[in-house]
CSV table of C-alpha atoms in Angstrom, one decimal:
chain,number,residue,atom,x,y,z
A,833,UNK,CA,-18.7,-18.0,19.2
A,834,UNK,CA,-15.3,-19.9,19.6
A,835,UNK,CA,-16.7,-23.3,19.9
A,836,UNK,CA,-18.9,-22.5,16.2
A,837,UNK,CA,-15.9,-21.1,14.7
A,838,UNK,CA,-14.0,-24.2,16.1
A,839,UNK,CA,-16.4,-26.7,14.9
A,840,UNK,CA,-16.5,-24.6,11.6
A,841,UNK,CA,-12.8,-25.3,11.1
A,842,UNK,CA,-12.8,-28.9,11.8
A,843,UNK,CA,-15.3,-29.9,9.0
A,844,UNK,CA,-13.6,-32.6,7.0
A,845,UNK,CA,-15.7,-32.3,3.7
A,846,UNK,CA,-14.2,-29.0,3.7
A,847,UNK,CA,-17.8,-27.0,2.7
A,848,UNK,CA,-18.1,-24.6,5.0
A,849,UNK,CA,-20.3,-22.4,3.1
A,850,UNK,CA,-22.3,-25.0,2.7
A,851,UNK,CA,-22.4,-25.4,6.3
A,852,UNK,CA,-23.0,-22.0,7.2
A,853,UNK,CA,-26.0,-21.9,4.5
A,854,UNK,CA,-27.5,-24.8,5.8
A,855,UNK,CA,-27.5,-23.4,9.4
A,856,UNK,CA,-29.3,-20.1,7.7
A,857,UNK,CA,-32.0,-22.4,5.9
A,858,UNK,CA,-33.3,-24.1,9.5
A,859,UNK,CA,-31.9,-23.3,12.7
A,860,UNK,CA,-33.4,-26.3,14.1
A,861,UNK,CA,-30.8,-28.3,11.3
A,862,UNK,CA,-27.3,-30.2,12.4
A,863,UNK,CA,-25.9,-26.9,11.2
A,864,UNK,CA,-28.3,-24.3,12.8
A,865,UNK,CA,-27.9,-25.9,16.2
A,866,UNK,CA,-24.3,-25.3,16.1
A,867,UNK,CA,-23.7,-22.5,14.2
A,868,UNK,CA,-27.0,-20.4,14.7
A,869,UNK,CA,-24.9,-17.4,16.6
A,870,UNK,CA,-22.7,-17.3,13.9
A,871,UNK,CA,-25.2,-16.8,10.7
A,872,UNK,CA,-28.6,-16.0,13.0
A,873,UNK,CA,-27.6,-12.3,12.6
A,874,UNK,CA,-27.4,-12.1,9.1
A,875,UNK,CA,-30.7,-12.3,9.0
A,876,UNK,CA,-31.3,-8.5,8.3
A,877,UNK,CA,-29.3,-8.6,5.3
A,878,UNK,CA,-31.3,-6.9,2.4
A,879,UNK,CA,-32.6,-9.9,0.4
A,880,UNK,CA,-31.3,-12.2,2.9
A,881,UNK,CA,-31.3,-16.0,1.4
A,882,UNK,CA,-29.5,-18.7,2.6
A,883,UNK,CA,-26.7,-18.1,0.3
A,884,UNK,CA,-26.5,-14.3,0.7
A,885,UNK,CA,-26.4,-14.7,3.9
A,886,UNK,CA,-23.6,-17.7,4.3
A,887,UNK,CA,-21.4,-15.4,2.1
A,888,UNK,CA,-22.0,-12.2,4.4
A,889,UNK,CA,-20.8,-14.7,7.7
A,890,UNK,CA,-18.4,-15.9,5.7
A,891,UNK,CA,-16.7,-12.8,4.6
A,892,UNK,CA,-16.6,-11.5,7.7
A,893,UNK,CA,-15.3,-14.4,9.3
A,894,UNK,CA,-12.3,-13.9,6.5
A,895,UNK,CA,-11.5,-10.0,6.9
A,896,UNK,CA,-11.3,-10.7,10.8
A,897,UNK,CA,-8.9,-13.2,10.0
A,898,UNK,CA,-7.2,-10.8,7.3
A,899,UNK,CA,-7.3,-7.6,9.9
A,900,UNK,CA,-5.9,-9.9,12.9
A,901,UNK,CA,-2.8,-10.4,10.4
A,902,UNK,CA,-1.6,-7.1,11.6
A,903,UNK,CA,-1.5,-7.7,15.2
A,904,UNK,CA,-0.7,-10.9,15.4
A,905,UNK,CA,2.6,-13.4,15.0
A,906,UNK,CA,2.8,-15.1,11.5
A,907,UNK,CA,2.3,-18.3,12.9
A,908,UNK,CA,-0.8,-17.1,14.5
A,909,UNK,CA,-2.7,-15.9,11.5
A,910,UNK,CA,-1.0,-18.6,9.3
A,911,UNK,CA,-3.0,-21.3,11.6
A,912,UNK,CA,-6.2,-19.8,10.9
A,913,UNK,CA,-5.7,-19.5,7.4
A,914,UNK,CA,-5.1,-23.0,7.6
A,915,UNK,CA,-8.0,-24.1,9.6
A,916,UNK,CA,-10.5,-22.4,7.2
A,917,UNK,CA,-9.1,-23.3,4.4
A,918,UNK,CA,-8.1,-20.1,3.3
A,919,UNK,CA,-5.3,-18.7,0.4
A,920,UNK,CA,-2.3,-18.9,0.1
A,921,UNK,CA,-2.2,-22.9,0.5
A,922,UNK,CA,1.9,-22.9,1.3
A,923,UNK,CA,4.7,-24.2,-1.4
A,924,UNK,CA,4.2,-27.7,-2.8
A,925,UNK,CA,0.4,-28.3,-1.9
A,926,UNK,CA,-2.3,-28.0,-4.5
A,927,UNK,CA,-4.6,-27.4,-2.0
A,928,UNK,CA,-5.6,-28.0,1.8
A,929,UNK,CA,-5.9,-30.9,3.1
A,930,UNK,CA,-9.0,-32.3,4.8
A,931,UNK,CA,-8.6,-32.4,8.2
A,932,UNK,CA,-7.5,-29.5,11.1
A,933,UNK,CA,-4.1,-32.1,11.7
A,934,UNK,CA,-3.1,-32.5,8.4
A,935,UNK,CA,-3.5,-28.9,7.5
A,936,UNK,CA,-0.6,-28.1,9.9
A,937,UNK,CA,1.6,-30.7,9.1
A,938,UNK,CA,1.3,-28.7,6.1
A,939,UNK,CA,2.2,-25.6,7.8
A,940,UNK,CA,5.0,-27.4,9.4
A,941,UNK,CA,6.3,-27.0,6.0
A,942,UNK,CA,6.9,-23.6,5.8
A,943,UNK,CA,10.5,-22.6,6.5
A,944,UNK,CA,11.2,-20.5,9.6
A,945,UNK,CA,7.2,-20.3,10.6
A,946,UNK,CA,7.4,-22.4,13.8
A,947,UNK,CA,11.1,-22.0,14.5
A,948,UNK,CA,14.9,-23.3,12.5
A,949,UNK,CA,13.9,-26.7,12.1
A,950,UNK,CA,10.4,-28.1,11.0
A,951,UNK,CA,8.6,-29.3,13.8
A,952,UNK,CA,8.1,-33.0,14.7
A,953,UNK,CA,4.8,-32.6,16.5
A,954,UNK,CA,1.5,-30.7,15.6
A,955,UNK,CA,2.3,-29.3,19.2
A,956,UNK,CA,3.4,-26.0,18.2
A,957,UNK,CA,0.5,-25.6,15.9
A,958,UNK,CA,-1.9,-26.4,18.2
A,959,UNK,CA,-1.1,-23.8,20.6
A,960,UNK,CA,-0.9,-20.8,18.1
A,961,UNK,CA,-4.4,-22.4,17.0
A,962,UNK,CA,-5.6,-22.1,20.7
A,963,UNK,CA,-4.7,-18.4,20.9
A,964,UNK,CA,-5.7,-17.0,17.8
A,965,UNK,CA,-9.0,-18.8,17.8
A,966,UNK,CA,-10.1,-17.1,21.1
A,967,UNK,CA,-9.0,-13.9,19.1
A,968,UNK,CA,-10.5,-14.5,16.4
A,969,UNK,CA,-13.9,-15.4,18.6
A,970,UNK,CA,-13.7,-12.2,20.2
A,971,UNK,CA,-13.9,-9.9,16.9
A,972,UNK,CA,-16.3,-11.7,15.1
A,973,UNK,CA,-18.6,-11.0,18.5
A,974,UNK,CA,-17.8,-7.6,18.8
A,975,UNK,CA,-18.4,-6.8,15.0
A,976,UNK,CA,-21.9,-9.3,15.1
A,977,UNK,CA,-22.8,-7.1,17.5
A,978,UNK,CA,-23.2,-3.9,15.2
A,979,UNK,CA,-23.9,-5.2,12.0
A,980,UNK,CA,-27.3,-5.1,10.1
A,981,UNK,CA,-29.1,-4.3,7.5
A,982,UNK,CA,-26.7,-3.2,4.2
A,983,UNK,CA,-23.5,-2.9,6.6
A,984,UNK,CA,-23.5,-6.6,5.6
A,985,UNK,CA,-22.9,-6.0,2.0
A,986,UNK,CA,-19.2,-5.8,1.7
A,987,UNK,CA,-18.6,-9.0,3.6
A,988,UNK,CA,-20.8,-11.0,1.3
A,989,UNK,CA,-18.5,-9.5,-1.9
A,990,UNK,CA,-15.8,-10.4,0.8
A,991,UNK,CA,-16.7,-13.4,1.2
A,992,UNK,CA,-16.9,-14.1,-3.2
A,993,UNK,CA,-13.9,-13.1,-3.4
A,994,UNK,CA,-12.3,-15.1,-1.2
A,995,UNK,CA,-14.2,-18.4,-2.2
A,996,UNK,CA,-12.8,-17.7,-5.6
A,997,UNK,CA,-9.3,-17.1,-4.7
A,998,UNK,CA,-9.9,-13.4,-6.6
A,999,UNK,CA,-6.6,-12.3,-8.6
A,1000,UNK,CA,-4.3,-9.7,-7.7
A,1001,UNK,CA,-5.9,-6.6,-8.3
A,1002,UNK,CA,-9.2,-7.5,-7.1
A,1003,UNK,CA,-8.1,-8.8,-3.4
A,1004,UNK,CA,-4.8,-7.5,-2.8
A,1005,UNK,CA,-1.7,-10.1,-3.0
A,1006,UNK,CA,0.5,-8.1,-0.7
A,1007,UNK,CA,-1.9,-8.6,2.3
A,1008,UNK,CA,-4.5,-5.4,2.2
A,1009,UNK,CA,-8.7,-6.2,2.8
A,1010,UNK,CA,-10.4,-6.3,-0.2
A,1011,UNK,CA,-12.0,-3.0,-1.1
A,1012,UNK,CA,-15.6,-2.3,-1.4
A,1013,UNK,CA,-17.0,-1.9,-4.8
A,1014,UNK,CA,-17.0,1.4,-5.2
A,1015,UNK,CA,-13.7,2.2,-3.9
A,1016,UNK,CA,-11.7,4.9,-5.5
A,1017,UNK,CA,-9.2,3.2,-7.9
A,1018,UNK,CA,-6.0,4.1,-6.2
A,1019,UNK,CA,-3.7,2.9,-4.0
A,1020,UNK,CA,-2.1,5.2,-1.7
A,1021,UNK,CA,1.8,5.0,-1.2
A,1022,UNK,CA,2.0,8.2,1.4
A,1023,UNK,CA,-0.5,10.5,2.6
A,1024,UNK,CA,0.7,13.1,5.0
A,1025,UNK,CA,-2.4,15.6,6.2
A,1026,UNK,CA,-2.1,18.7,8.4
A,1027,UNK,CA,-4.8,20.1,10.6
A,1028,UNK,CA,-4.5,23.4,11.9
A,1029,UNK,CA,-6.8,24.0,14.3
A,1030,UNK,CA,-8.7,27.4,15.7
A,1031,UNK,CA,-9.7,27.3,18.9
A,1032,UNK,CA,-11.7,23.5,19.3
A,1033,UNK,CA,-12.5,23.5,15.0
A,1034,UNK,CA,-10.5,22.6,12.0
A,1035,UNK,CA,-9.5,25.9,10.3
A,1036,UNK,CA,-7.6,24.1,7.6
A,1037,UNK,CA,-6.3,20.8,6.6
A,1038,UNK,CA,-3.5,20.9,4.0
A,1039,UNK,CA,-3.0,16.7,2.3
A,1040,UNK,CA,-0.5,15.9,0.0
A,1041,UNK,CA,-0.9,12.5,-1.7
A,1042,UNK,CA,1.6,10.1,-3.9
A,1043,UNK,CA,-0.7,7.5,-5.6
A,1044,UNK,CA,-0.7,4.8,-7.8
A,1045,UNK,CA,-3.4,4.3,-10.0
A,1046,UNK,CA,-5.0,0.7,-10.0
A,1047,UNK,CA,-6.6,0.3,-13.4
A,1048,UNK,CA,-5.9,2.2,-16.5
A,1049,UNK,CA,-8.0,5.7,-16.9
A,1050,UNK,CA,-7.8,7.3,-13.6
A,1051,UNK,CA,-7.8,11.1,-13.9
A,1052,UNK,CA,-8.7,12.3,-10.8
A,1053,UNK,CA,-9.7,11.9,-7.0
A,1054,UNK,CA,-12.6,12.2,-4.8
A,1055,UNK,CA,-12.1,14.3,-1.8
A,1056,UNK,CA,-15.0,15.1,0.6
A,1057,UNK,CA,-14.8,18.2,3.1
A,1058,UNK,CA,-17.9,20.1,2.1
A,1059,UNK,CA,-19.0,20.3,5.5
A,1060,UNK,CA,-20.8,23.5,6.2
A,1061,UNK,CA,-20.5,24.1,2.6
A,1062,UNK,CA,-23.7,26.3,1.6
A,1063,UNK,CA,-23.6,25.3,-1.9
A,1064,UNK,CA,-22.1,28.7,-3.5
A,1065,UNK,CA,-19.5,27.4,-5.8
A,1066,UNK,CA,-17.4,30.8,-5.0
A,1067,UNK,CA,-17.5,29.6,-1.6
A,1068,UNK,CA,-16.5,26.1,-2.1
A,1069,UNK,CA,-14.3,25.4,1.4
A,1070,UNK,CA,-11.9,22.9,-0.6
A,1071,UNK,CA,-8.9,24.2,-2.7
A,1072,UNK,CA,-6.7,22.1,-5.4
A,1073,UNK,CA,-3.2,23.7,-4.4
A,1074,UNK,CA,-0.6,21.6,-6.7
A,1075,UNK,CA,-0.9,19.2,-9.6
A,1076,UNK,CA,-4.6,18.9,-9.8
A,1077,UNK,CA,-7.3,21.5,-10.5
A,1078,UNK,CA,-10.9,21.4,-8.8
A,1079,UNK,CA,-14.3,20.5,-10.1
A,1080,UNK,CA,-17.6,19.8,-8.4
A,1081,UNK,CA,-20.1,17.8,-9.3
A,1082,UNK,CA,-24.0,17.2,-7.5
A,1083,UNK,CA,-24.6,14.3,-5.6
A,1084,UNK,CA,-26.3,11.0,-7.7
A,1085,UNK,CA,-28.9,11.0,-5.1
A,1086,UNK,CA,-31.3,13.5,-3.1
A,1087,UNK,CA,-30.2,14.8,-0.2
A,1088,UNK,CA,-26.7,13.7,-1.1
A,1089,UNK,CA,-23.7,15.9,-0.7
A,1090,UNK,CA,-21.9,17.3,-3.7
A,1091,UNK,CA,-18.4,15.9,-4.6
A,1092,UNK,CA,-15.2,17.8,-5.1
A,1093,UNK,CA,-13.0,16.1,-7.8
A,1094,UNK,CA,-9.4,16.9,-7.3
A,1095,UNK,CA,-8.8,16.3,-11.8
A,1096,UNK,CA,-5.0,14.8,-12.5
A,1097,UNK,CA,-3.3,16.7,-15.4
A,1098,UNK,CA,-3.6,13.3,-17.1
A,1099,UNK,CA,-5.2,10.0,-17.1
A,1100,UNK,CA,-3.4,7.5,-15.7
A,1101,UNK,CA,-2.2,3.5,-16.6
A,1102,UNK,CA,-2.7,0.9,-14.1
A,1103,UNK,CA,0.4,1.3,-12.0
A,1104,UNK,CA,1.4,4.8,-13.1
A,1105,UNK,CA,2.0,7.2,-10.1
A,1106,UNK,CA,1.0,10.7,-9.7
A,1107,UNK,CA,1.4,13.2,-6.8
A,1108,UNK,CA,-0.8,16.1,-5.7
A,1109,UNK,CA,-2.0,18.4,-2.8
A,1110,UNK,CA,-5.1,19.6,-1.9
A,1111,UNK,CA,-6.5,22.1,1.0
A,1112,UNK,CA,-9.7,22.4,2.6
A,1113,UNK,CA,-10.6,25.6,4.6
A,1114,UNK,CA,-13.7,26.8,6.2
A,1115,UNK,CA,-13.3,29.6,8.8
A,1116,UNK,CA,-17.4,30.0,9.1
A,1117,UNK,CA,-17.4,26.4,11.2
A,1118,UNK,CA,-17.9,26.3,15.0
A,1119,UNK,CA,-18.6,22.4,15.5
A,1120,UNK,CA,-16.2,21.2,18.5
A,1121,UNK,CA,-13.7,18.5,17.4
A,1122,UNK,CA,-12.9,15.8,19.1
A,1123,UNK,CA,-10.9,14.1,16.3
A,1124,UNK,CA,-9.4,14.1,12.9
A,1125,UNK,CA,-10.0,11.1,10.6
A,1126,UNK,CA,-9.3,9.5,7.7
A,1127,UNK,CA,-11.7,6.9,6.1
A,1128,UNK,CA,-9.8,5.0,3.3
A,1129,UNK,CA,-12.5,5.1,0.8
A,1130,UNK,CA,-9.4,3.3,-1.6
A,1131,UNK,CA,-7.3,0.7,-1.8
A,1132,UNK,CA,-5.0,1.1,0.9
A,1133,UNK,CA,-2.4,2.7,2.2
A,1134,UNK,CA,1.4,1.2,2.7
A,1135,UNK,CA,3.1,0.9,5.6
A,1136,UNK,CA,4.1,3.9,7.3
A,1137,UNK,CA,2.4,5.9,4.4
A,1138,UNK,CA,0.0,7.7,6.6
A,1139,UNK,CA,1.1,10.4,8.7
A,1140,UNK,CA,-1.3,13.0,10.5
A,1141,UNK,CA,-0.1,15.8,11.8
A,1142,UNK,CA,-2.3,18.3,14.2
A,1143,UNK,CA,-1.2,21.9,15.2
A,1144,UNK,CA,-3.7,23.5,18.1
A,1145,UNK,CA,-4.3,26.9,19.0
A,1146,UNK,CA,-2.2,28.0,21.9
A,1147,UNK,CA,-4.5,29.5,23.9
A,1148,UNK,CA,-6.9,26.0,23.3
A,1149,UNK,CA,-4.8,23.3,23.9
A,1150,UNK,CA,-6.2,19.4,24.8
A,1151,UNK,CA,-6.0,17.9,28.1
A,1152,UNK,CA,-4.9,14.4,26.6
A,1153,UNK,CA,-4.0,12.9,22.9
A,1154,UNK,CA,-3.5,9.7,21.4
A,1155,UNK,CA,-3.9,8.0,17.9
A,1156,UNK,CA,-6.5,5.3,17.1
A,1157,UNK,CA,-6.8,2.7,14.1
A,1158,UNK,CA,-10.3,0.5,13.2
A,1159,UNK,CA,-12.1,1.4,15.8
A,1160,UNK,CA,-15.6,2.3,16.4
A,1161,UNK,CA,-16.7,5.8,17.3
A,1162,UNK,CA,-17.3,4.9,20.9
A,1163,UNK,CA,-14.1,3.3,21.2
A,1164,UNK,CA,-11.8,6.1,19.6
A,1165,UNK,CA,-13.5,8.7,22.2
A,1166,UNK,CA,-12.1,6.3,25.2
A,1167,UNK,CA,-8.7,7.5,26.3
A,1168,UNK,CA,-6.4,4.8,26.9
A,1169,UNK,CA,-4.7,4.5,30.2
A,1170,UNK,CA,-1.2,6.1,30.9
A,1171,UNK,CA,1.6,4.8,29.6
A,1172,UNK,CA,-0.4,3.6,26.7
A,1173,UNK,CA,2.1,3.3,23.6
A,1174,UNK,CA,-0.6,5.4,21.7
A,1175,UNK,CA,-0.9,8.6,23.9
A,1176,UNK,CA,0.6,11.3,22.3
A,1177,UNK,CA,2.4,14.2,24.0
A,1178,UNK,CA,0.6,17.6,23.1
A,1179,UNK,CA,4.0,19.5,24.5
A,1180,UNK,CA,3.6,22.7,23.1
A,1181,UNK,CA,0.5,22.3,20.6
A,1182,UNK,CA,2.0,20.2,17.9
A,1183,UNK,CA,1.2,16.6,17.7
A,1184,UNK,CA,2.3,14.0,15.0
A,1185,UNK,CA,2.0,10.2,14.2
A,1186,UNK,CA,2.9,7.3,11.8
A,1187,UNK,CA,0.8,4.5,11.5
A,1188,UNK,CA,3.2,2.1,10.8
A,1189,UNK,CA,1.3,-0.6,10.1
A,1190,UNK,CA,-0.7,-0.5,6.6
A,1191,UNK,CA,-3.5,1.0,6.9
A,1192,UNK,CA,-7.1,-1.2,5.2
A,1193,UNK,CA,-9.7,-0.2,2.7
A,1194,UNK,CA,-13.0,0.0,4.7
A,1195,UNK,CA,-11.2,1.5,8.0
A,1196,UNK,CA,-10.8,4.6,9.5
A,1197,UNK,CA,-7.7,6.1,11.4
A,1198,UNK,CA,-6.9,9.0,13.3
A,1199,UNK,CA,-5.6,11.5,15.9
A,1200,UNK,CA,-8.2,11.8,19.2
A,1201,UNK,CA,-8.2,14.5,21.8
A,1202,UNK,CA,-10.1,15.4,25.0
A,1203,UNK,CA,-10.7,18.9,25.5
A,1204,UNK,CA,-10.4,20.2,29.6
């Protein structure tokens, strides 16, 4: 996977998708032979041509890239925007250039990125390139390993927008993933939710939500905690307690769960904040708990804007705790080791955390527990 992505990145004609659709049309190809594990598993993509399926590789290659930008020193993600030829191309350059050397020469540009004083060797580059390319290796094999079929959708509107340098609003200029398509038009500036919890089940979970609408019209917000939910509106386990009133509506598709619209008071500009709070209750459920989550189903959520907060039942308390971000469902359930940053104390029942990195459209975050 690294040496693809490597030989990938130090293509001087600078078409890479043309690269990775080649490799899709004939494995046995120039391009197949060395970048078959890379577009190979796009093959189950619905209607999967050559193209379809060089954009799917190709958007995925970019949100690792994007996602690794929270982990990782500047420098580090600024090389592998550099290497594939990705936006923002730094101050004074119209574009890339056309080879993987002159690219960071380019980078040696930028004030303060690779120390005081611009560098007089590609030396520095070249090691940042080294590391983040084994990371970046390492999470495009971990999420080729799970994707197929439509999971591959997003990445190849991913990979569009990228390729056509999309305009704020559509990809996000201040660094967030791109959201899917049918995102909820919002961006969320804080989000604080409470889970109070009766024995090992959620009794209730009280969110309060500042937004700020991202297009001109929005008048309301999709929640989803019908679980259990029998269908009897009277019943309805979800309640609109402040600046918003409830509505329900049936699901576009059979066998498709019901919505719960949380309605503004009014619609909303692009830009325009609004503030609200919501509550969903169901005392009738039994189903053990092993985590709360949040799926941003939006368009982010700024730094330190998420906060979850999780109060247990006193005579049910959990043997361990600890917070999780973009992670699969097998991974979240896998305590990490002590002394692990991320282990939370559960003390006397009441756990809290801040992710203070921003949290991505398309990802999931939350509070995990193991019970004794």
């Amino acid at each position: 996977m690294k040496a693809a992505l490597g030989l990938l990145a130090k293509r001087r004609d600078g078409d890479l998708l043309g690269a990775l659709r080649r490799a899709a049309e004939s494995s046995s190809s120039g391009s197949g032979t060395s970048l078959g594990c890379l577009v190979d598993p796009t093959a189950s993509l619905p209607s999967a041509t050559p193209e379809l399926r060089a954009w799917a590789i190709w958007g995925l290659i970019a949100d690792e890239i994007d996602k690794l930008g929270a982990v990782v020193e500047p420098r580090e993600q600024y090389v592998l925007l550099a290497a594939f030829r990705l936006p923002p191309v730094p101050d004074g350059s119209a574009s890339w250039a056309a080879t993987l050397q002159e690219r960071f020469r380019q980078l040696a540009k930028v004030r303060g990125l690779f120390g005081s004083r611009e560098p007089l060797s590609n030396t520095p580059m070249n090691r940042a390139w080294a590391g983040a390319l084994e990371m970046l290796g390492v999470a495009v094999a971990r999420k080729l390993e799970c994707l197929e079929g439509a999971g591959w959708l997003p990445y190849v509107g991913i990979g569009r927008s990228v390729a056509a340098e999309t305009p704020a609003g559509k990809r996000s200029p201040d660094g967030f993933r791109a959201p899917s398509e049918g995102a909820q038009p919002v961006f969320v500036e804080r989000m604080t939710i409470t889970a109070v919890m009766h024995r090992r089940t959620v009794m209730r979970r009280l969110t309060e939500r500042d937004i700020m609408a991202r297009e001109d019209g929005v008048d309301g917000y999709d929640v989803h905690a019908l679980t259990g939910w029998s269908g009897n509106l009277a019943d309805i386990p979800v309640a609109a307690l402040w600046n918003c009133r409830l509505a329900v509506a049936p699901g576009k598709y059979p066998g498709e769960p019901p919505t719960a619209r949380l309605c503004f008071g009014r619609k909303l500009r692009s830009e325009q904040p609004y503030s609200f709070l919501s509550e969903a209750v169901d005392g009738h459920l039994d189903e053990e708990r092993r985590w709360i989550n949040v799926k941003v189903d939006h368009h982010g959520v700024a730094e330190a804007g998420l906060t979850i907060r999780v109060t247990f039942d006193e005579e049910c308390l959990p043997e361990a705790c600890w917070w999780y971000a973009e992670q699969l469902e097998v991974e979240r359930l896998r305590q990490p080791p002590a002394g692990d940053p991320r282990l939370l104390a559960v003390g006397n029942g009441f756990v809290q955390h801040t992710f203070e990195a921003r949290c991505h459209p398309r990802e999931e975050y939350g509070i995990a527990f193991r019970w004794p």
